[in-house]
Each structure stands twice: as C-alpha cells, then as structure tokens.
Amino acid sequence: MDSTSSSPPVDPADSRAFQRWLKKAALLTGLGATPEERQRNHEEQKRLACEKWKTELMNYSPSVVFMLKHLKLSGCPVPSSNIVCAPCDLTRSGGFHPAGAIVLCQGHFGDKKHMEDTLTHELIHMYDHCKFKVDWHNLRHHACSEIRANSLSGDCRYMRELGRGYVSFTKQHQACVRRRAILSVRANPKCPDEAAAERAVNEVWESCFNDTRPFDEIY
C-alpha cells in the first residue's frame, strides 16, 4: 500500500483563479452580474474594439498615415495617446479638441472604414489648427475647416451619403460638404442661428473647398 499522503481536494469556492473565471463568465453571459457591471463590461469591450481599429488605422490606413506624417512635418506630432476611444452621445462619431486631442466614439462605427473617415476628418481639423492657427470661435474659421474636413476625409463619398438617405446625381459631393459644414457650424456655441452658419459657410466656400492641403486633390 502506498504510504504517500495526497493533498485534500481544493474547493473551487476557495480558489481565487476560479472566482476570477466565474466573474468573467458572469460578465460574458450576463448571469450573476449587476446591471452596472454588465454596462461597464459592455463599454470596455467597445473600447478595446475601438483601440484595435485605431492602432490598425494609425499603422496602415493611407489617409490616416498621410495626415499623421504631415502633422509631424508641421511641428504637431500626434502620439497614439492623444487619440482617445471613449463613450459619446449618439449624435456624433468623433471630435477634435484644440488642446491637441481627438475622441473616437467607441461603439458608434458600423465598420473600420467609417472610423477611418472619422479619424481622417478630425486629423484635418488638427492640421488646420496647427498650420493655420484656427480661431474656433470665429464662425468663418470654423466653417473653412469643416468644409475642408468634410470634403477631404471621405465623409461625403456617394455610398456614405446613400447610407444616410441622401441621393443626388448632380454635385452630390458639394451638396454633402455644404450641408454637413452648416450643421457643424450651427453647433458652435458662438453661432446664433442657422442663417449665421449658412452665411459663414457661403462666405468662405470657394477658397476653402478648393484648398486641398496637404492632399494634392480631394481624397
């Protein structure tokens, strides 16, 4: 008879590893987790997916890599930490802050191409702020950057507009750029009404729509 004593079996309830696994399983299935825990886990999963796409775009997207290069050449390098994935309200997919930060609204992107266009859009705002010293309280300055960002980022491609429910066969690109620029300027706290937003866009339209810097042409 073997005299070697064996260790008593471990109760899973006493295992920290088992408890961690159980907690993870609860979050994944929703069973045994509080609504707050489920919501936190849901947001964390969206953040991780957003960060994955962001990293891929910063390394491989032609438009994003191009804009990052020209921002660096202009003296305004953009580290990955300045592009933040975060929850946002449902009215937007991204945003730029003049302090040098971009927000990508996690969970608001139907696909990576949508995020690519959004990130390129916000990088154009960042480029304008760096290169041209934009005063974002000046409606004409704001309008000019919105015209350029909407025109050059891919936001107004035909299929993107079709997905929004806008169909036009003549000057579709220009109509999209103008509409979206007016909407953005209207949201400026310094803008009193839609007429002022439309006026600001009209006043700078020709020069800003034709300014494709740093691209050679509309992307």
mmCIF file of C-alpha atoms in Angstrom:
data_model
loop_
_atom_site.group_PDB
_atom_site.id
_atom_site.type_symbol
_atom_site.label_atom_id
_atom_site.label_comp_id
_atom_site.label_asym_id
_atom_site.label_seq_id
_atom_site.Cartn_x
_atom_site.Cartn_y
_atom_site.Cartn_z
ATOM 1 C CA MET A 1 0.000 0.000 0.000
ATOM 2 C CA ASP A 2 1.361 3.408 -0.969
ATOM 3 C CA SER A 3 2.011 5.388 2.188
ATOM 4 C CA THR A 4 2.355 8.720 0.319
ATOM 5 C CA SER A 5 -0.360 11.044 1.514
ATOM 6 C CA SER A 6 -2.195 13.110 -1.048
ATOM 7 C CA SER A 7 -3.389 16.691 -0.594
ATOM 8 C CA PRO A 8 -7.067 17.111 0.075
ATOM 9 C CA PRO A 9 -9.085 18.288 -2.937
ATOM 10 C CA VAL A 10 -9.399 22.058 -3.275
ATOM 11 C CA ASP A 11 -12.882 23.504 -3.011
ATOM 12 C CA PRO A 12 -13.397 25.670 -6.158
ATOM 13 C CA ALA A 13 -15.121 28.251 -3.969
ATOM 14 C CA ASP A 14 -11.783 28.813 -2.201
ATOM 15 C CA SER A 15 -9.781 29.272 -5.437
ATOM 16 C CA ARG A 16 -9.075 32.863 -6.421
ATOM 17 C CA ALA A 17 -8.434 31.802 -10.020
ATOM 18 C CA PHE A 18 -11.799 30.053 -10.099
ATOM 19 C CA GLN A 19 -13.518 33.114 -8.657
ATOM 20 C CA ARG A 20 -11.945 35.341 -11.323
ATOM 21 C CA TRP A 21 -13.057 32.923 -14.022
ATOM 22 C CA LEU A 22 -16.556 32.819 -12.536
ATOM 23 C CA LYS A 23 -16.723 36.622 -12.516
ATOM 24 C CA LYS A 24 -15.606 36.807 -16.139
ATOM 25 C CA ALA A 25 -18.155 34.184 -17.134
ATOM 26 C CA ALA A 26 -20.870 36.147 -15.340
ATOM 27 C CA LEU A 27 -19.970 39.306 -17.255
ATOM 28 C CA LEU A 28 -19.866 37.500 -20.587
ATOM 29 C CA THR A 29 -23.194 35.774 -20.088
ATOM 30 C CA GLY A 30 -24.852 38.486 -18.034
ATOM 31 C CA LEU A 31 -25.786 35.914 -15.383
ATOM 32 C CA GLY A 32 -24.934 36.820 -11.810
ATOM 33 C CA ALA A 33 -23.688 40.317 -12.702
ATOM 34 C CA THR A 34 -25.321 43.583 -11.695
ATOM 35 C CA PRO A 35 -26.656 45.910 -14.418
ATOM 36 C CA GLU A 36 -23.815 48.324 -13.611
ATOM 37 C CA GLU A 37 -21.206 45.577 -14.009
ATOM 38 C CA ARG A 38 -22.729 44.470 -17.308
ATOM 39 C CA GLN A 39 -22.733 48.045 -18.603
ATOM 40 C CA ARG A 40 -19.096 48.591 -17.566
ATOM 41 C CA ASN A 41 -18.080 45.344 -19.271
ATOM 42 C CA HIS A 42 -20.028 46.295 -22.406
ATOM 43 C CA GLU A 43 -18.277 49.669 -22.604
ATOM 44 C CA GLU A 44 -14.886 48.062 -22.011
ATOM 45 C CA GLN A 45 -15.454 45.637 -24.888
ATOM 46 C CA LYS A 46 -16.374 48.557 -27.158
ATOM 47 C CA ARG A 47 -13.272 50.457 -26.026
ATOM 48 C CA LEU A 48 -10.999 47.505 -26.770
ATOM 49 C CA ALA A 49 -12.508 47.070 -30.256
ATOM 50 C CA CYS A 50 -12.097 50.810 -30.903
ATOM 51 C CA GLU A 51 -8.467 50.741 -29.745
ATOM 52 C CA LYS A 52 -7.727 47.769 -32.019
ATOM 53 C CA TRP A 53 -9.102 49.544 -35.095
ATOM 54 C CA LYS A 54 -7.383 52.795 -34.111
ATOM 55 C CA THR A 55 -3.993 51.074 -33.920
ATOM 56 C CA GLU A 56 -4.525 49.380 -37.276
ATOM 57 C CA LEU A 57 -5.557 52.675 -38.926
ATOM 58 C CA MET A 58 -2.613 54.599 -37.491
ATOM 59 C CA ASN A 59 -0.272 51.984 -38.968
ATOM 60 C CA TYR A 60 -1.893 51.005 -42.255
ATOM 61 C CA SER A 61 -4.579 53.483 -43.406
ATOM 62 C CA PRO A 62 -3.251 55.552 -46.348
ATOM 63 C CA SER A 63 -5.220 58.669 -45.385
ATOM 64 C CA VAL A 64 -4.527 58.453 -41.636
ATOM 65 C CA VAL A 65 -0.810 57.705 -42.085
ATOM 66 C CA PHE A 66 -0.595 60.562 -44.613
ATOM 67 C CA MET A 67 -2.204 63.048 -42.208
ATOM 68 C CA LEU A 68 -0.040 61.910 -39.278
ATOM 69 C CA LYS A 69 3.051 62.416 -41.445
ATOM 70 C CA HIS A 70 2.055 65.949 -42.427
ATOM 71 C CA LEU A 71 1.110 66.880 -38.886
ATOM 72 C CA LYS A 72 4.566 65.797 -37.780
ATOM 73 C CA LEU A 73 6.173 67.786 -40.612
ATOM 74 C CA SER A 74 4.144 70.808 -39.481
ATOM 75 C CA GLY A 75 5.535 70.548 -35.959
ATOM 76 C CA CYS A 76 2.470 68.912 -34.410
ATOM 77 C CA PRO A 77 3.173 65.169 -33.996
ATOM 78 C CA VAL A 78 0.191 63.143 -32.795
ATOM 79 C CA PRO A 79 1.011 60.275 -30.418
ATOM 80 C CA SER A 80 -1.447 57.416 -30.079
ATOM 81 C CA SER A 81 -2.291 58.578 -26.552
ATOM 82 C CA ASN A 82 -3.764 61.802 -27.989
ATOM 83 C CA ILE A 83 -6.398 59.808 -29.873
ATOM 84 C CA VAL A 84 -8.814 58.530 -27.256
ATOM 85 C CA CYS A 85 -11.598 55.955 -27.527
ATOM 86 C CA ALA A 86 -14.475 56.982 -25.257
ATOM 87 C CA PRO A 87 -18.276 56.804 -24.905
ATOM 88 C CA CYS A 88 -20.135 59.685 -26.598
ATOM 89 C CA ASP A 89 -23.694 60.803 -27.159
ATOM 90 C CA LEU A 90 -25.416 59.315 -30.193
ATOM 91 C CA THR A 91 -25.199 62.481 -32.313
ATOM 92 C CA ARG A 92 -21.520 62.140 -33.188
ATOM 93 C CA SER A 93 -18.793 59.674 -34.100
ATOM 94 C CA GLY A 94 -15.747 61.750 -33.162
ATOM 95 C CA GLY A 95 -14.420 65.125 -32.110
ATOM 96 C CA PHE A 96 -11.348 67.341 -32.012
ATOM 97 C CA HIS A 97 -10.167 69.481 -29.094
ATOM 98 C CA PRO A 98 -7.799 72.397 -29.785
ATOM 99 C CA ALA A 99 -5.593 71.223 -26.912
ATOM 100 C CA GLY A 100 -4.417 68.529 -29.326
ATOM 101 C CA ALA A 101 -6.719 65.586 -28.648
ATOM 102 C CA ILE A 102 -9.111 63.561 -30.779
ATOM 103 C CA VAL A 103 -12.003 61.482 -29.447
ATOM 104 C CA LEU A 104 -13.264 58.418 -31.302
ATOM 105 C CA CYS A 105 -16.742 57.493 -30.133
ATOM 106 C CA GLN A 106 -16.469 53.817 -29.263
ATOM 107 C CA GLY A 107 -19.359 51.683 -30.449
ATOM 108 C CA HIS A 108 -20.550 54.294 -32.968
ATOM 109 C CA PHE A 109 -18.792 52.856 -36.018
ATOM 110 C CA GLY A 110 -20.526 50.470 -38.366
ATOM 111 C CA ASP A 111 -17.193 49.341 -39.764
ATOM 112 C CA LYS A 112 -13.497 50.240 -39.799
ATOM 113 C CA LYS A 113 -13.940 52.356 -42.937
ATOM 114 C CA HIS A 114 -16.352 54.601 -41.047
ATOM 115 C CA MET A 115 -13.761 55.047 -38.306
ATOM 116 C CA GLU A 116 -11.078 55.745 -40.930
ATOM 117 C CA ASP A 117 -13.125 58.590 -42.439
ATOM 118 C CA THR A 118 -13.897 59.991 -38.982
ATOM 119 C CA LEU A 119 -10.275 59.880 -37.842
ATOM 120 C CA THR A 120 -9.101 61.482 -41.098
ATOM 121 C CA HIS A 121 -11.746 64.196 -40.654
ATOM 122 C CA GLU A 122 -10.550 65.031 -37.139
ATOM 123 C CA LEU A 123 -6.877 64.930 -38.194
ATOM 124 C CA ILE A 124 -7.663 67.539 -40.875
ATOM 125 C CA HIS A 125 -9.114 69.767 -38.141
ATOM 126 C CA MET A 126 -5.933 69.192 -36.142
ATOM 127 C CA TYR A 127 -3.798 70.038 -39.195
ATOM 128 C CA ASP A 128 -5.744 73.261 -39.791
ATOM 129 C CA HIS A 129 -5.384 74.229 -36.136
ATOM 130 C CA CYS A 130 -1.630 73.567 -36.250
ATOM 131 C CA LYS A 131 -0.916 75.091 -39.663
ATOM 132 C CA PHE A 132 -3.357 77.999 -39.873
ATOM 133 C CA LYS A 133 -3.962 78.892 -36.193
ATOM 134 C CA VAL A 134 -7.735 78.475 -36.430
ATOM 135 C CA ASP A 135 -9.857 80.562 -34.059
ATOM 136 C CA TRP A 136 -12.719 78.147 -33.379
ATOM 137 C CA HIS A 137 -14.901 80.970 -32.015
ATOM 138 C CA ASN A 138 -14.714 82.681 -35.399
ATOM 139 C CA LEU A 139 -17.531 81.195 -37.481
ATOM 140 C CA ARG A 140 -15.726 81.752 -40.783
ATOM 141 C CA HIS A 141 -12.603 79.977 -39.490
ATOM 142 C CA HIS A 142 -14.736 77.111 -38.204
ATOM 143 C CA ALA A 143 -16.683 76.923 -41.482
ATOM 144 C CA CYS A 144 -13.492 76.733 -43.525
ATOM 145 C CA SER A 145 -12.093 73.815 -41.547
ATOM 146 C CA GLU A 146 -15.437 71.984 -41.682
ATOM 147 C CA ILE A 147 -15.616 72.414 -45.454
ATOM 148 C CA ARG A 148 -12.117 71.020 -45.840
ATOM 149 C CA ALA A 149 -12.589 68.148 -43.384
ATOM 150 C CA ASN A 150 -15.879 67.007 -44.924
ATOM 151 C CA SER A 151 -14.535 67.307 -48.457
ATOM 152 C CA LEU A 152 -11.154 65.634 -47.961
ATOM 153 C CA SER A 153 -11.848 62.890 -45.412
ATOM 154 C CA GLY A 154 -14.193 60.627 -47.370
ATOM 155 C CA ASP A 155 -17.225 61.671 -45.294
ATOM 156 C CA CYS A 156 -19.081 62.734 -48.442
ATOM 157 C CA ARG A 157 -18.436 59.775 -50.719
ATOM 158 C CA TYR A 158 -21.503 58.678 -52.669
ATOM 159 C CA MET A 159 -22.068 55.421 -50.756
ATOM 160 C CA ARG A 160 -21.706 57.141 -47.381
ATOM 161 C CA GLU A 161 -24.355 59.685 -48.403
ATOM 162 C CA LEU A 162 -26.593 56.927 -49.740
ATOM 163 C CA GLY A 163 -26.398 55.240 -46.342
ATOM 164 C CA ARG A 164 -27.568 58.485 -44.738
ATOM 165 C CA GLY A 165 -30.561 58.620 -47.076
ATOM 166 C CA TYR A 166 -29.284 61.382 -49.370
ATOM 167 C CA VAL A 167 -29.389 60.672 -53.093
ATOM 168 C CA SER A 168 -28.193 63.156 -55.690
ATOM 169 C CA PHE A 169 -26.774 62.745 -59.168
ATOM 170 C CA THR A 170 -25.504 66.300 -59.668
ATOM 171 C CA LYS A 171 -22.905 67.914 -57.440
ATOM 172 C CA GLN A 172 -23.569 65.323 -54.730
ATOM 173 C CA HIS A 173 -20.173 65.860 -53.117
ATOM 174 C CA GLN A 174 -20.539 69.641 -52.881
ATOM 175 C CA ALA A 175 -24.086 69.373 -51.503
ATOM 176 C CA CYS A 176 -22.934 66.961 -48.792
ATOM 177 C CA VAL A 177 -19.938 69.098 -47.806
ATOM 178 C CA ARG A 178 -22.085 72.234 -47.584
ATOM 179 C CA ARG A 179 -24.862 70.567 -45.580
ATOM 180 C CA ARG A 180 -22.522 68.961 -43.069
ATOM 181 C CA ALA A 181 -20.412 72.111 -42.688
ATOM 182 C CA ILE A 182 -23.524 74.167 -41.901
ATOM 183 C CA LEU A 183 -24.662 71.599 -39.317
ATOM 184 C CA SER A 184 -21.267 71.680 -37.583
ATOM 185 C CA VAL A 185 -21.021 75.488 -37.544
ATOM 186 C CA ARG A 186 -24.598 75.702 -36.251
ATOM 187 C CA ALA A 187 -23.468 73.645 -33.227
ATOM 188 C CA ASN A 188 -20.756 76.217 -32.406
ATOM 189 C CA PRO A 189 -21.761 77.990 -29.157
ATOM 190 C CA LYS A 190 -20.894 81.312 -30.835
ATOM 191 C CA CYS A 191 -23.371 80.693 -33.674
ATOM 192 C CA PRO A 192 -26.716 82.446 -33.044
ATOM 193 C CA ASP A 193 -28.811 80.610 -35.651
ATOM 194 C CA GLU A 194 -28.774 78.530 -38.815
ATOM 195 C CA ALA A 195 -28.767 81.612 -41.026
ATOM 196 C CA ALA A 196 -25.452 82.712 -39.486
ATOM 197 C CA ALA A 197 -23.990 79.235 -40.019
ATOM 198 C CA GLU A 198 -25.096 79.196 -43.653
ATOM 199 C CA ARG A 199 -23.734 82.698 -44.204
ATOM 200 C CA ALA A 200 -20.323 81.749 -42.749
ATOM 201 C CA VAL A 201 -20.098 78.683 -44.992
ATOM 202 C CA ASN A 202 -21.111 80.656 -48.089
ATOM 203 C CA GLU A 203 -18.574 83.412 -47.406
ATOM 204 C CA VAL A 204 -15.591 81.055 -47.368
ATOM 205 C CA TRP A 205 -16.899 78.327 -49.656
ATOM 206 C CA GLU A 206 -14.909 78.890 -52.823
ATOM 207 C CA SER A 207 -11.462 79.347 -51.286
ATOM 208 C CA CYS A 208 -11.843 76.603 -48.662
ATOM 209 C CA PHE A 209 -13.462 73.985 -50.893
ATOM 210 C CA ASN A 210 -10.626 74.429 -53.397
ATOM 211 C CA ASP A 211 -7.930 74.208 -50.711
ATOM 212 C CA THR A 212 -6.960 70.528 -50.565
ATOM 213 C CA ARG A 213 -3.779 70.851 -48.467
ATOM 214 C CA PRO A 214 -1.987 68.643 -47.555
ATOM 215 C CA PHE A 215 -3.581 66.403 -50.223
ATOM 216 C CA ASP A 216 -2.945 67.069 -53.906
ATOM 217 C CA GLU A 217 -6.654 66.587 -54.634
ATOM 218 C CA ILE A 218 -9.882 65.526 -52.955
ATOM 219 C CA TYR A 219 -9.214 62.109 -51.362
#
